[in-house]
Tab-separated table of N, CA and C in Angstrom:
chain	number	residue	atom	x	y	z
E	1	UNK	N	-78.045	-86.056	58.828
E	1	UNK	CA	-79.337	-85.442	58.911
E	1	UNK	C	-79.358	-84.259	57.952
E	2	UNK	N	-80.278	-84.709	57.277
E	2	UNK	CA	-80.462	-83.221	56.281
E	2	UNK	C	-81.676	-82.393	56.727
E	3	UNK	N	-81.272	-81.033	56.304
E	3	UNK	CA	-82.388	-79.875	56.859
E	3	UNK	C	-82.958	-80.064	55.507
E	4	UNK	N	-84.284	-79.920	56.026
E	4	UNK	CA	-85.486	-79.000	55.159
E	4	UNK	C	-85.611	-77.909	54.471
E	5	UNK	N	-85.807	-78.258	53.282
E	5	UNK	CA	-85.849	-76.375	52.865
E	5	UNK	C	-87.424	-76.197	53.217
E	6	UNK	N	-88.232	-75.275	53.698
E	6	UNK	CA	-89.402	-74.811	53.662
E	6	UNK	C	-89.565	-73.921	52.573
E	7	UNK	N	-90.562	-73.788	51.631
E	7	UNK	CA	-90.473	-72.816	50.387
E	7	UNK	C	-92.412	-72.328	50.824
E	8	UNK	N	-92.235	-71.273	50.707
E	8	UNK	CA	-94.056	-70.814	51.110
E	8	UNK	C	-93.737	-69.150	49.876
E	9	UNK	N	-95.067	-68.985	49.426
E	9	UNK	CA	-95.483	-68.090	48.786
E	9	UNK	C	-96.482	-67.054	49.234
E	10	UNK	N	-96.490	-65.723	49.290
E	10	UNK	CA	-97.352	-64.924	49.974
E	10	UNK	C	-97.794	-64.679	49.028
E	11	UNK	N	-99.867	-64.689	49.452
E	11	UNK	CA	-100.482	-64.420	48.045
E	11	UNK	C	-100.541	-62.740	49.217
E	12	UNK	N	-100.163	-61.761	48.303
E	12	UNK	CA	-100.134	-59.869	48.128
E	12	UNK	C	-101.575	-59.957	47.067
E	13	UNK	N	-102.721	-59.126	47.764
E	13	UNK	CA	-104.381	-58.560	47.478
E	13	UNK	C	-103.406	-57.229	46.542
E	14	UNK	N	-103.640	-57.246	45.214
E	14	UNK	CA	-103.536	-56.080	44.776
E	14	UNK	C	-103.516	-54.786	45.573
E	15	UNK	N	-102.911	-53.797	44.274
E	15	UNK	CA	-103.274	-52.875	45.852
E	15	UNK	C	-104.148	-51.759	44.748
E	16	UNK	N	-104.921	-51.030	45.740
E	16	UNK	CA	-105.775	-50.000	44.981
E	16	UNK	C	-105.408	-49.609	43.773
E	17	UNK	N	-103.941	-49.039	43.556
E	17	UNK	CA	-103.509	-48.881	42.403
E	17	UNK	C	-103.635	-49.556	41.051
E	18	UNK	N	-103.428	-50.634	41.291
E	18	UNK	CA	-103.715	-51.732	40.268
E	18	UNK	C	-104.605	-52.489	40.078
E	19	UNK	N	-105.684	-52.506	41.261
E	19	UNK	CA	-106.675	-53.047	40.561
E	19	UNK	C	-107.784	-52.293	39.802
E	20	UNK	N	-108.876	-52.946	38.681
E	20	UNK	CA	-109.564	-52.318	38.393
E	20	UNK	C	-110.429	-51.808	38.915
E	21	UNK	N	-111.290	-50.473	38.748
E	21	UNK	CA	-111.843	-50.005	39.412
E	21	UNK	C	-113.279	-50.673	39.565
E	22	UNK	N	-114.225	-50.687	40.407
E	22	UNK	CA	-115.199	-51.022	39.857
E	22	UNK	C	-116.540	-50.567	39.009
E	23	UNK	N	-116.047	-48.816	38.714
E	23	UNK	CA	-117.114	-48.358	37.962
E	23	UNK	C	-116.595	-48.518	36.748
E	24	UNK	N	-117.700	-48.005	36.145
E	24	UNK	CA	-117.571	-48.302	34.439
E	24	UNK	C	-117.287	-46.948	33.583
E	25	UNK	N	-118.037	-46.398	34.301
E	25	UNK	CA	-117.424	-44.727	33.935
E	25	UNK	C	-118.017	-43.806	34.905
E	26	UNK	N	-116.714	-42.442	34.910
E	26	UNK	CA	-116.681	-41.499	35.828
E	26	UNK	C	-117.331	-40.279	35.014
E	27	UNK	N	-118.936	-40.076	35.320
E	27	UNK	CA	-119.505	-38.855	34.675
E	27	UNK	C	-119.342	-37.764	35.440
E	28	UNK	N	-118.246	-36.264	34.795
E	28	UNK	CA	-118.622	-35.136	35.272
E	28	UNK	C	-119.220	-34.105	34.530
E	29	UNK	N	-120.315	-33.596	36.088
E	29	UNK	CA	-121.501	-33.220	35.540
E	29	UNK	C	-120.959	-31.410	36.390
E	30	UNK	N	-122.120	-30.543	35.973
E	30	UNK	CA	-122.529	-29.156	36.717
E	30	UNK	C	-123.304	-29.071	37.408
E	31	UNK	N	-122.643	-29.586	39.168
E	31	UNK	CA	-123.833	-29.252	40.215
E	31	UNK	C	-124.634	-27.903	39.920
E	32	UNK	N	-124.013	-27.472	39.653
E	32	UNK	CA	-125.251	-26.282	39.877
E	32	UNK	C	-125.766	-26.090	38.411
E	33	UNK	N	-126.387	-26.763	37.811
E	33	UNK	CA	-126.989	-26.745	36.807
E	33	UNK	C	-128.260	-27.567	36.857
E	34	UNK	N	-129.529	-27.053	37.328
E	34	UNK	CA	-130.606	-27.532	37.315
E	34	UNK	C	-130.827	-29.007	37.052
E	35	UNK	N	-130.879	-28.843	35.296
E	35	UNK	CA	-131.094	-29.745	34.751
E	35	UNK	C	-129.929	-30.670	34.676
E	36	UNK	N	-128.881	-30.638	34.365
E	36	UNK	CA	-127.779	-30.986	35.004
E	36	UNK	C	-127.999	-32.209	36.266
E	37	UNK	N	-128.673	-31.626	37.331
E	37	UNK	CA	-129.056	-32.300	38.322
E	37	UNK	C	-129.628	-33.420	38.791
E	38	UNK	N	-130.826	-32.660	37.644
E	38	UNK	CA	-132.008	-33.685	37.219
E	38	UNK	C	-131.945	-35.170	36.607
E	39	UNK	N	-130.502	-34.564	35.600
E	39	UNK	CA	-130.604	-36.192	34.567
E	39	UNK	C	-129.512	-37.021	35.762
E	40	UNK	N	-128.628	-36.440	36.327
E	40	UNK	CA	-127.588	-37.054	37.272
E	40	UNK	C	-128.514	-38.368	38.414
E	41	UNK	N	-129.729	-37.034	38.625
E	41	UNK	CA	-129.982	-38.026	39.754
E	41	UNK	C	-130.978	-38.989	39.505
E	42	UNK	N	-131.672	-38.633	38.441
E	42	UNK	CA	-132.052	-39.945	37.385
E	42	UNK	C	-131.104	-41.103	37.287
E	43	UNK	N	-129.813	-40.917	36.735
E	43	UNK	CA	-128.852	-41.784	36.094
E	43	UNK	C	-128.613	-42.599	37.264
E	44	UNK	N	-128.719	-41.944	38.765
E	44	UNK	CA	-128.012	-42.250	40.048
E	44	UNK	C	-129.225	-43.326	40.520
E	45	UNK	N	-130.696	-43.411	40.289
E	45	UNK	CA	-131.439	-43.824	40.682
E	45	UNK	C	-131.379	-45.385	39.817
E	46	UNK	N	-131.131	-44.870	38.085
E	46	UNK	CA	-130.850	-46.546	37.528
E	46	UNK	C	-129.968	-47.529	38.011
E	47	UNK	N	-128.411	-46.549	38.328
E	47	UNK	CA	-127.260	-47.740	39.274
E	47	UNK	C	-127.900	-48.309	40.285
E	48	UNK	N	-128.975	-47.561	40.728
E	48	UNK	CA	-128.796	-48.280	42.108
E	48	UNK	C	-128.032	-48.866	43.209
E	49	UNK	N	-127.110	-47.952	43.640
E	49	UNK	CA	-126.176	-48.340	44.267
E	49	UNK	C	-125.003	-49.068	43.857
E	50	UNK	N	-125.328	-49.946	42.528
E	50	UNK	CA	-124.247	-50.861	42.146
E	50	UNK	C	-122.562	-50.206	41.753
E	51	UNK	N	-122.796	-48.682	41.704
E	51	UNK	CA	-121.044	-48.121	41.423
E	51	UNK	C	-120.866	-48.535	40.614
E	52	UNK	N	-121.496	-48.254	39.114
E	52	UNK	CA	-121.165	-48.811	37.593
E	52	UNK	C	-120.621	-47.387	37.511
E	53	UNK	N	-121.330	-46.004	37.710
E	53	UNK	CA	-121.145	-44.972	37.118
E	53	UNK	C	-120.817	-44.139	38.519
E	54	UNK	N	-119.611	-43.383	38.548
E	54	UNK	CA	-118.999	-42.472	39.301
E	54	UNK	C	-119.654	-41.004	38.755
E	55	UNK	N	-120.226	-40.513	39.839
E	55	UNK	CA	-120.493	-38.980	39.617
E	55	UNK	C	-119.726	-38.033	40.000
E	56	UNK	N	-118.718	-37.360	39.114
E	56	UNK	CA	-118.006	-36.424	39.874
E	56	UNK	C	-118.784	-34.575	39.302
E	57	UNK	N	-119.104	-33.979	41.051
E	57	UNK	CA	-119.265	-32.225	40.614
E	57	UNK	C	-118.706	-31.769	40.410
E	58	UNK	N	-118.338	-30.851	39.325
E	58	UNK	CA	-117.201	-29.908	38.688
E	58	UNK	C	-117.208	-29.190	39.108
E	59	UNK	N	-118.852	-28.352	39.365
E	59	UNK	CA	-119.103	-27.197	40.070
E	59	UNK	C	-118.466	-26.921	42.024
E	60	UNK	N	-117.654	-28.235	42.861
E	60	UNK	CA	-117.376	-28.164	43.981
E	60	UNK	C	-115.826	-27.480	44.000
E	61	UNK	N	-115.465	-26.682	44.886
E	61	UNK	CA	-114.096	-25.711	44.878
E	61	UNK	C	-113.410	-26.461	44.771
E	62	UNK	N	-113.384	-27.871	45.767
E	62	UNK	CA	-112.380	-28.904	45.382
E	62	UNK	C	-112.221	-29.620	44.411
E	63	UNK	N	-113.236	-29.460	43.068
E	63	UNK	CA	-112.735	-30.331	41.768
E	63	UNK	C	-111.271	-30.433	41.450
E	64	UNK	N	-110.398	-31.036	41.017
E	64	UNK	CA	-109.438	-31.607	41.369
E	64	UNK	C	-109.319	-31.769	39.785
E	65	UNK	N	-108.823	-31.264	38.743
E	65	UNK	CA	-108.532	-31.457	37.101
E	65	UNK	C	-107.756	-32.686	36.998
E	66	UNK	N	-106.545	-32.748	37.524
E	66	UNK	CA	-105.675	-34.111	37.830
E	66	UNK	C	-106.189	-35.250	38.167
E	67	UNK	N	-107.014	-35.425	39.136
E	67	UNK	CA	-107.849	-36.898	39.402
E	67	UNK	C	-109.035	-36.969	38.122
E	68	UNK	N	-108.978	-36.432	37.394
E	68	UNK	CA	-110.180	-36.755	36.382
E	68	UNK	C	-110.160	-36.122	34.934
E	69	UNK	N	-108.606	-36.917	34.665
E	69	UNK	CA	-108.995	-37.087	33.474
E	69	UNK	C	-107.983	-35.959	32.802
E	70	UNK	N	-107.385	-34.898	34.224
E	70	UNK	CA	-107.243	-33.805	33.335
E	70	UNK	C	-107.771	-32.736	32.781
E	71	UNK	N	-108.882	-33.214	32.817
E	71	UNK	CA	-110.172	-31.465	32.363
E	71	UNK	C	-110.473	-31.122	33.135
E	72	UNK	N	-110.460	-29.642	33.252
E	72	UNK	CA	-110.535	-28.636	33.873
E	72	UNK	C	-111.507	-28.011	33.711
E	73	UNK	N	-111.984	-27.467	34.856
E	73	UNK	CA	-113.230	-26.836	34.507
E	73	UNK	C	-113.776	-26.283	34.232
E	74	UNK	N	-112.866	-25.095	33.315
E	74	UNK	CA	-113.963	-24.415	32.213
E	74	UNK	C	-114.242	-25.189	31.295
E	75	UNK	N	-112.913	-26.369	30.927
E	75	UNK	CA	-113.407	-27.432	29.763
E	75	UNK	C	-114.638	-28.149	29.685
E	76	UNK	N	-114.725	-28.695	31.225
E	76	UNK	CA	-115.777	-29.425	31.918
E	76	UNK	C	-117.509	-28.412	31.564
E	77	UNK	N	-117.472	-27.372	31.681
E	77	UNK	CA	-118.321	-26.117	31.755
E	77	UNK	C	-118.529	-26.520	30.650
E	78	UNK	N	-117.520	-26.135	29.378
E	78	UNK	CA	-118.185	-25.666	27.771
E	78	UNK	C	-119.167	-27.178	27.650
E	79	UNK	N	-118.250	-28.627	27.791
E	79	UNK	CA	-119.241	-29.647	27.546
E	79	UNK	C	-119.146	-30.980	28.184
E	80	UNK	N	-120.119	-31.647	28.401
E	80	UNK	CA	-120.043	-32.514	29.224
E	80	UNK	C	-119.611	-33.772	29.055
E	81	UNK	N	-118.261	-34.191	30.183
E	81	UNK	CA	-117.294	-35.281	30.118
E	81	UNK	C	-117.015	-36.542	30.810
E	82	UNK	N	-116.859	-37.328	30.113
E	82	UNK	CA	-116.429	-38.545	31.530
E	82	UNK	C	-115.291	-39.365	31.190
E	83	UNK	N	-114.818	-40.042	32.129
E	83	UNK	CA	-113.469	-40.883	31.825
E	83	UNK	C	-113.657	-42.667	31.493
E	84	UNK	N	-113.070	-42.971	31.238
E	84	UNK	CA	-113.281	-44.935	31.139
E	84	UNK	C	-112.336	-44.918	32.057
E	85	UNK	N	-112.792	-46.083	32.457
E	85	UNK	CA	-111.650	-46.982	33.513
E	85	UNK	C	-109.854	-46.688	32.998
E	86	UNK	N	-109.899	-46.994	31.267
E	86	UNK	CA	-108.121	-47.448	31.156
E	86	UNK	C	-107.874	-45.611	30.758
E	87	UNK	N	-108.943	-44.867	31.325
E	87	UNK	CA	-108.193	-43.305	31.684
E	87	UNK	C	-108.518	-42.411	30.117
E	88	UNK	N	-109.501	-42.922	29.208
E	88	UNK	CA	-109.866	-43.143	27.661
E	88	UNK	C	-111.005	-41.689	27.826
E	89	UNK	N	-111.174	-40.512	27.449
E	89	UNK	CA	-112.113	-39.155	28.099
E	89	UNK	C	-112.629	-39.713	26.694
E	90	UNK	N	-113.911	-39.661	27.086
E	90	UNK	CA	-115.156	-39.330	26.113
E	90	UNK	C	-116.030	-38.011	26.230
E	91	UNK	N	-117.065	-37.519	24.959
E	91	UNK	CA	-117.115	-35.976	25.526
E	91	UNK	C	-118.374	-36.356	24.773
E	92	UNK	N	-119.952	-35.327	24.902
E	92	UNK	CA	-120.644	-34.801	24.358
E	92	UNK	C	-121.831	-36.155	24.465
E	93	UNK	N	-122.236	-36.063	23.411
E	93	UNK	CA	-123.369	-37.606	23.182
E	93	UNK	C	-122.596	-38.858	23.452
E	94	UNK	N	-121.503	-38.851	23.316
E	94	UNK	CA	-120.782	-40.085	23.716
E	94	UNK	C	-120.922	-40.539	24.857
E	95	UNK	N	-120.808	-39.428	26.322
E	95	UNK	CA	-120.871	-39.830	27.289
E	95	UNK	C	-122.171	-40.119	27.768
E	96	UNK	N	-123.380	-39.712	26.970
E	96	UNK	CA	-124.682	-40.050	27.276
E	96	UNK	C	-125.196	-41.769	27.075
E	97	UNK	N	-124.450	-41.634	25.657
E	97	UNK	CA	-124.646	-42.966	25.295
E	97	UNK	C	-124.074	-44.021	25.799
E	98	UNK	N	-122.469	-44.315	26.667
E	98	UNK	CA	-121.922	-44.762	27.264
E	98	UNK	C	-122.584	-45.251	28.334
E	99	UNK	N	-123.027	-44.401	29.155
E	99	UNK	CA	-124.037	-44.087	30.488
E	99	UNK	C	-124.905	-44.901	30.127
E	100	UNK	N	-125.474	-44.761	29.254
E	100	UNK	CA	-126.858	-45.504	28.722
E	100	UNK	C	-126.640	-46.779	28.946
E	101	UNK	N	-125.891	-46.696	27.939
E	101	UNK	CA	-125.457	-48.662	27.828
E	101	UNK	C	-125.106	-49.108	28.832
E	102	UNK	N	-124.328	-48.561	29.744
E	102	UNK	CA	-123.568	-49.282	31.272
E	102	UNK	C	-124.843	-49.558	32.130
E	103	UNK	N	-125.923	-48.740	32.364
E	103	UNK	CA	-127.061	-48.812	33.091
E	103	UNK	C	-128.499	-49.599	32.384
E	104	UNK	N	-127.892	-49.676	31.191
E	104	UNK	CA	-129.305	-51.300	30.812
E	104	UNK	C	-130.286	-50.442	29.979
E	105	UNK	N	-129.699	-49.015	29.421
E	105	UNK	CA	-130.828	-48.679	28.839
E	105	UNK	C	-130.248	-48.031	27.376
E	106	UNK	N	-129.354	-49.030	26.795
E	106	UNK	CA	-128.760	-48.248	26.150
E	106	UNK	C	-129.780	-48.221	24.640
E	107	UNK	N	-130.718	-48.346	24.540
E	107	UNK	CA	-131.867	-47.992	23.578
E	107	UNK	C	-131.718	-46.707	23.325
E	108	UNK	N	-131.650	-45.568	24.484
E	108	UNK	CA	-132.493	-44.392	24.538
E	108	UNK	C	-131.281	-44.056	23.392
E	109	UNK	N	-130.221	-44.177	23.569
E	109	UNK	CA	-129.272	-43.379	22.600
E	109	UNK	C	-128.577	-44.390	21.575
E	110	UNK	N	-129.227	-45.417	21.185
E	110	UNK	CA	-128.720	-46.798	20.153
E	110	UNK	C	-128.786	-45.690	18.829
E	111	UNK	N	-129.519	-44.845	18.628
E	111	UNK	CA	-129.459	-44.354	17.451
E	111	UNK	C	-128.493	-43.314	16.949
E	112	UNK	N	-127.663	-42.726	17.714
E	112	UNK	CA	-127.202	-41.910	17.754
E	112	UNK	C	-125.658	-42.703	17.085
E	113	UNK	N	-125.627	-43.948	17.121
E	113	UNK	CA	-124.540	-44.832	16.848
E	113	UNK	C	-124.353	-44.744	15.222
E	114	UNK	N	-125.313	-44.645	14.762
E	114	UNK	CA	-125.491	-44.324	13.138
E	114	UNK	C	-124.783	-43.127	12.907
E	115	UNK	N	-124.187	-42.733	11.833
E	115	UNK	CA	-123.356	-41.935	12.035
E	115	UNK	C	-124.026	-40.023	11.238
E	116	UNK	N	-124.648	-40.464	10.484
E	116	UNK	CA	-125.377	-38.964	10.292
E	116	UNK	C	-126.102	-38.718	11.218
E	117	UNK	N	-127.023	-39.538	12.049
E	117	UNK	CA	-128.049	-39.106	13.018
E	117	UNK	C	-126.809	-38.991	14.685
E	118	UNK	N	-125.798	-39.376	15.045
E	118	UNK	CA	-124.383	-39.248	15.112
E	118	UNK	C	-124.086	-37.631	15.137
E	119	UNK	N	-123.768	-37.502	14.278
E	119	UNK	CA	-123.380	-36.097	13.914
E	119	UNK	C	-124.650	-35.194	14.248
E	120	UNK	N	-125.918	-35.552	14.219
E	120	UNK	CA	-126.849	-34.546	14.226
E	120	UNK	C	-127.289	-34.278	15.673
E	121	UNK	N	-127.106	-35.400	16.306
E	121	UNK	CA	-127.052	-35.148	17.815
E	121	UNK	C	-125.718	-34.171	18.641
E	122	UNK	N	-125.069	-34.709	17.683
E	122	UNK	CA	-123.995	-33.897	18.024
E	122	UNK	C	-123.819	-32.527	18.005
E	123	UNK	N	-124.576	-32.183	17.040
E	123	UNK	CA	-124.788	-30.740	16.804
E	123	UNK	C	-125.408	-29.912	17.328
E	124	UNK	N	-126.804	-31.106	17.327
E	124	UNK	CA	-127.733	-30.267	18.490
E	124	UNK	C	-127.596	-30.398	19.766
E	125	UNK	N	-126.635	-31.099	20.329
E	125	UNK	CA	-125.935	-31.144	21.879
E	125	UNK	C	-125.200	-29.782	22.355
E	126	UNK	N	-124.116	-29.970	21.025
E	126	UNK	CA	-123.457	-28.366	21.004
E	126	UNK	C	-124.339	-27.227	20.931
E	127	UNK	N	-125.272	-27.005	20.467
E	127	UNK	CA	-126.216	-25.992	20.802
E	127	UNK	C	-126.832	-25.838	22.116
E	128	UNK	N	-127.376	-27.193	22.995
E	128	UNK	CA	-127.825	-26.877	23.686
E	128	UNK	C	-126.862	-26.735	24.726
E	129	UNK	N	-125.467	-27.174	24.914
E	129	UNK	CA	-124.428	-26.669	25.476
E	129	UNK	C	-123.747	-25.597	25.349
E	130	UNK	N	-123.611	-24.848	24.775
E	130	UNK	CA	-123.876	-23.190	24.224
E	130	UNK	C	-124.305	-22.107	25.087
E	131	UNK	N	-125.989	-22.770	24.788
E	131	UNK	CA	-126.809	-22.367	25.665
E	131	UNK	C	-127.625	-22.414	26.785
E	132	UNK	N	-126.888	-23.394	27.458
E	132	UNK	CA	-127.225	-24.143	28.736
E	132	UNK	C	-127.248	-23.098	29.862
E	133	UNK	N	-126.079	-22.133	29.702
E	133	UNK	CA	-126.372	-21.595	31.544
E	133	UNK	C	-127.223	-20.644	30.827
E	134	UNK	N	-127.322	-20.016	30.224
E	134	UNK	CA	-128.631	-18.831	29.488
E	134	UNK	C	-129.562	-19.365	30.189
E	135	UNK	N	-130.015	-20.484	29.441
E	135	UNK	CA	-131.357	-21.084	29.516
E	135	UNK	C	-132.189	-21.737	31.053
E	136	UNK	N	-131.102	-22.112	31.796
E	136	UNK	CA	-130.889	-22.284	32.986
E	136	UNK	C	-131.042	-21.262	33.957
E	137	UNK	N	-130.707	-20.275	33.689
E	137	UNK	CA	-130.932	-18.710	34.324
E	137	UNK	C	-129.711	-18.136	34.926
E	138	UNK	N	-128.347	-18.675	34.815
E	138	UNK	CA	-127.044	-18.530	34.930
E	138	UNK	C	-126.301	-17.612	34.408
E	139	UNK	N	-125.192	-16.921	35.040
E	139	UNK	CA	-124.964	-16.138	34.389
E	139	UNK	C	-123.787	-16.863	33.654
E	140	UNK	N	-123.144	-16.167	32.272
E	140	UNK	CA	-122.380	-16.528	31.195
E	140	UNK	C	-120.975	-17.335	31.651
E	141	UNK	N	-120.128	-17.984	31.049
E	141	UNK	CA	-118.900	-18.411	31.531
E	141	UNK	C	-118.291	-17.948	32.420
E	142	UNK	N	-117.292	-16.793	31.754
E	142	UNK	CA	-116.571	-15.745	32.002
E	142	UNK	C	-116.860	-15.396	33.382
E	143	UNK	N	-118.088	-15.233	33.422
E	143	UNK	CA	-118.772	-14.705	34.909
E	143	UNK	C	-118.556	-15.465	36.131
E	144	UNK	N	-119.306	-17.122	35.883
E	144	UNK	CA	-118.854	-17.849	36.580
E	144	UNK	C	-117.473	-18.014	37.051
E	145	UNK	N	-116.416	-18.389	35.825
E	145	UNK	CA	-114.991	-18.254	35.865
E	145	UNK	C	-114.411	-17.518	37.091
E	146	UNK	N	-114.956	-16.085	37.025
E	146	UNK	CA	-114.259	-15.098	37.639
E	146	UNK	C	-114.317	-15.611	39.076
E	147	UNK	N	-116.057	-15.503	39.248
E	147	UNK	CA	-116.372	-15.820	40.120
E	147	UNK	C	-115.794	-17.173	40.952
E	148	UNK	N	-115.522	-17.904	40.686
E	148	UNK	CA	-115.280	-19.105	40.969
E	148	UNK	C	-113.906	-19.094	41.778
E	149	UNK	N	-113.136	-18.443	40.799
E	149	UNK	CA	-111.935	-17.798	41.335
E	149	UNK	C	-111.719	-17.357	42.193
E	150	UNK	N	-112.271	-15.854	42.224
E	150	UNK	CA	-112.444	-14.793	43.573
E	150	UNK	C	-112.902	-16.201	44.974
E	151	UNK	N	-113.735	-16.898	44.634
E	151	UNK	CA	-114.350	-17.118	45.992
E	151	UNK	C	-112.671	-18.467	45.870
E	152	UNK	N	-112.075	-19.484	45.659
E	152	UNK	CA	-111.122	-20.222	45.695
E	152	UNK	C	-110.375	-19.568	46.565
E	153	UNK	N	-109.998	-18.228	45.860
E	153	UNK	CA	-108.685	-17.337	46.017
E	153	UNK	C	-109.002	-16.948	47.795
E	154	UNK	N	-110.050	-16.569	48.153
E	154	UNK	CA	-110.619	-15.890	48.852
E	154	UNK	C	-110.434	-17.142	50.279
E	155	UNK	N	-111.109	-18.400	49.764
E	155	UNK	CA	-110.912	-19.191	51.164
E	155	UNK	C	-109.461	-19.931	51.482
E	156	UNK	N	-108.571	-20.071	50.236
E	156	UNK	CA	-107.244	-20.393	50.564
E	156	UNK	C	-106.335	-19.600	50.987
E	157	UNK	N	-106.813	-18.419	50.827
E	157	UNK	CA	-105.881	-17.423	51.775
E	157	UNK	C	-106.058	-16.546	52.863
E	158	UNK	N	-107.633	-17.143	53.288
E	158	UNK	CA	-107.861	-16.990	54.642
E	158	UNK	C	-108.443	-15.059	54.814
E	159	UNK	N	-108.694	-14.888	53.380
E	159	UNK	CA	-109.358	-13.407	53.873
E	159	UNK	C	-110.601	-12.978	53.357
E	160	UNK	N	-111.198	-13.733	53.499
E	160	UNK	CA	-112.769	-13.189	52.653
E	160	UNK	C	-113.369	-12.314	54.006
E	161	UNK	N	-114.393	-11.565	53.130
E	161	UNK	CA	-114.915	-10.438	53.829
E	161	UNK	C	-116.235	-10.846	53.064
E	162	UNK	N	-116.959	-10.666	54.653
E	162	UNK	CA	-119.031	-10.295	53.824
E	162	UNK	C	-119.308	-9.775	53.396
E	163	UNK	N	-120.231	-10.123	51.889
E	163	UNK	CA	-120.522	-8.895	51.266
E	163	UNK	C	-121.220	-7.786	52.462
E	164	UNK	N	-121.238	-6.881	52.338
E	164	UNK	CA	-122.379	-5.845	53.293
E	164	UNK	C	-123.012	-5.302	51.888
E	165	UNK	N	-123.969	-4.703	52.512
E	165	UNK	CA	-125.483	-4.351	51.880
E	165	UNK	C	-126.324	-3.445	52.801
C-alpha cells in the first residue's frame, strides 16, 4: 500500500504593503488656506468618491513628513506638492496638471504641457505662491512656523496655558 502525497497551495491576498494603492495621486494642500480649500473641495467633488486623488492637510499638527513623501512642511507651505503611487513627488503646475488628468479634465491644464507656456505657468505659479498667505490675509511663513511650533511643543508636553486678556 502506498501513501498519498497530498500537495495543496495557499493562495496569501497581498498584504497592504504590496499592493497598489488605489489612488492615483496624494495631493498636499494648506487647510487653512482659503483658497487652498476652495480648489481641494472642488477637486474632491470631481472624484466623487472614487479615491483616484488622496487629500492630505499639511496645515493638521499631525502632518506626518515621513508618510508623504518626505516634505515637510515648511516645504509643503513655500509650494504645492503631491506624491505618485511608485513614491515619484511632483511640485508646482505639475501637480495641478496631474490632478487634472486623473479626474477627466485634463484640458484645463493640456497647455501648460508645451514647454514655454510650461515655464510661464510656472512662473506665474511661483508668484502667486510667494504671495499666497499675504493675499489670503495670513500672516508670513516665519510666523506661522513659529507658531505652529509653540502650539506642537505646547500639546506634547502637556503644558499649555490660556492666553488671558
Amino acid at each position: 500500500m502506498s501513501a498519498a502525497k497530498t500537495e495543496f497551495s495557499e493562495s496569501v491576498a497581498p498584504s497592504p504593503e504590496s499592493a497598489a494603492p488605489a489612488w492615483q495621486i496624494e495631493l498636499l494642500y494648506d487647510g487653512e488656506c482659503p483658497l487652498c480649500v476652495r480648489e481641494v473641495n472642488f477637486l474632491k467633488k470631481r472624484d466623487a468618491g472614487r479615491g483616484l486623488v488622496t487629500f492630505v492637510d499639511i496645515a493638521e499638527d499631525g502632518y506626518n513628513p515621513e508618510a508623504h513623501g518626505g516634505i515637510d512642511y515648511e516645504t509643503a507651505m513655500g509650494r504645492i506638492h503631491a506624491i505618485l503611487p511608485d513614491g515619484t513627488t511632483v511640485k508646482n503646475v505639475e501637480v495641478f496638471r496631474r490632478t487634472y488628468e486623473i479626474l477627466g479634465m485634463g484640458w484645463v491644464y493640456a497647455v501648460t504641457k508645451l514647454p514655454v507656456l510650461g515655464a510661464i505657468a510656472n512662473w506665474l505659479y511661483g508668484i502667486w505662491a510667494d504671495w499666497r498667505l499675504m493675499l489670503t490675509g495670513r500672516p508670513d511663513l516665519a510666523t506661522i512656523m513659529s507658531d505652529r511650533t509653540q502650539r506642537i511643543e505646547c500639546a506634547s508636553q502637556g503644558r499649555c496655558q490660556p492666553n488671558s486678556k
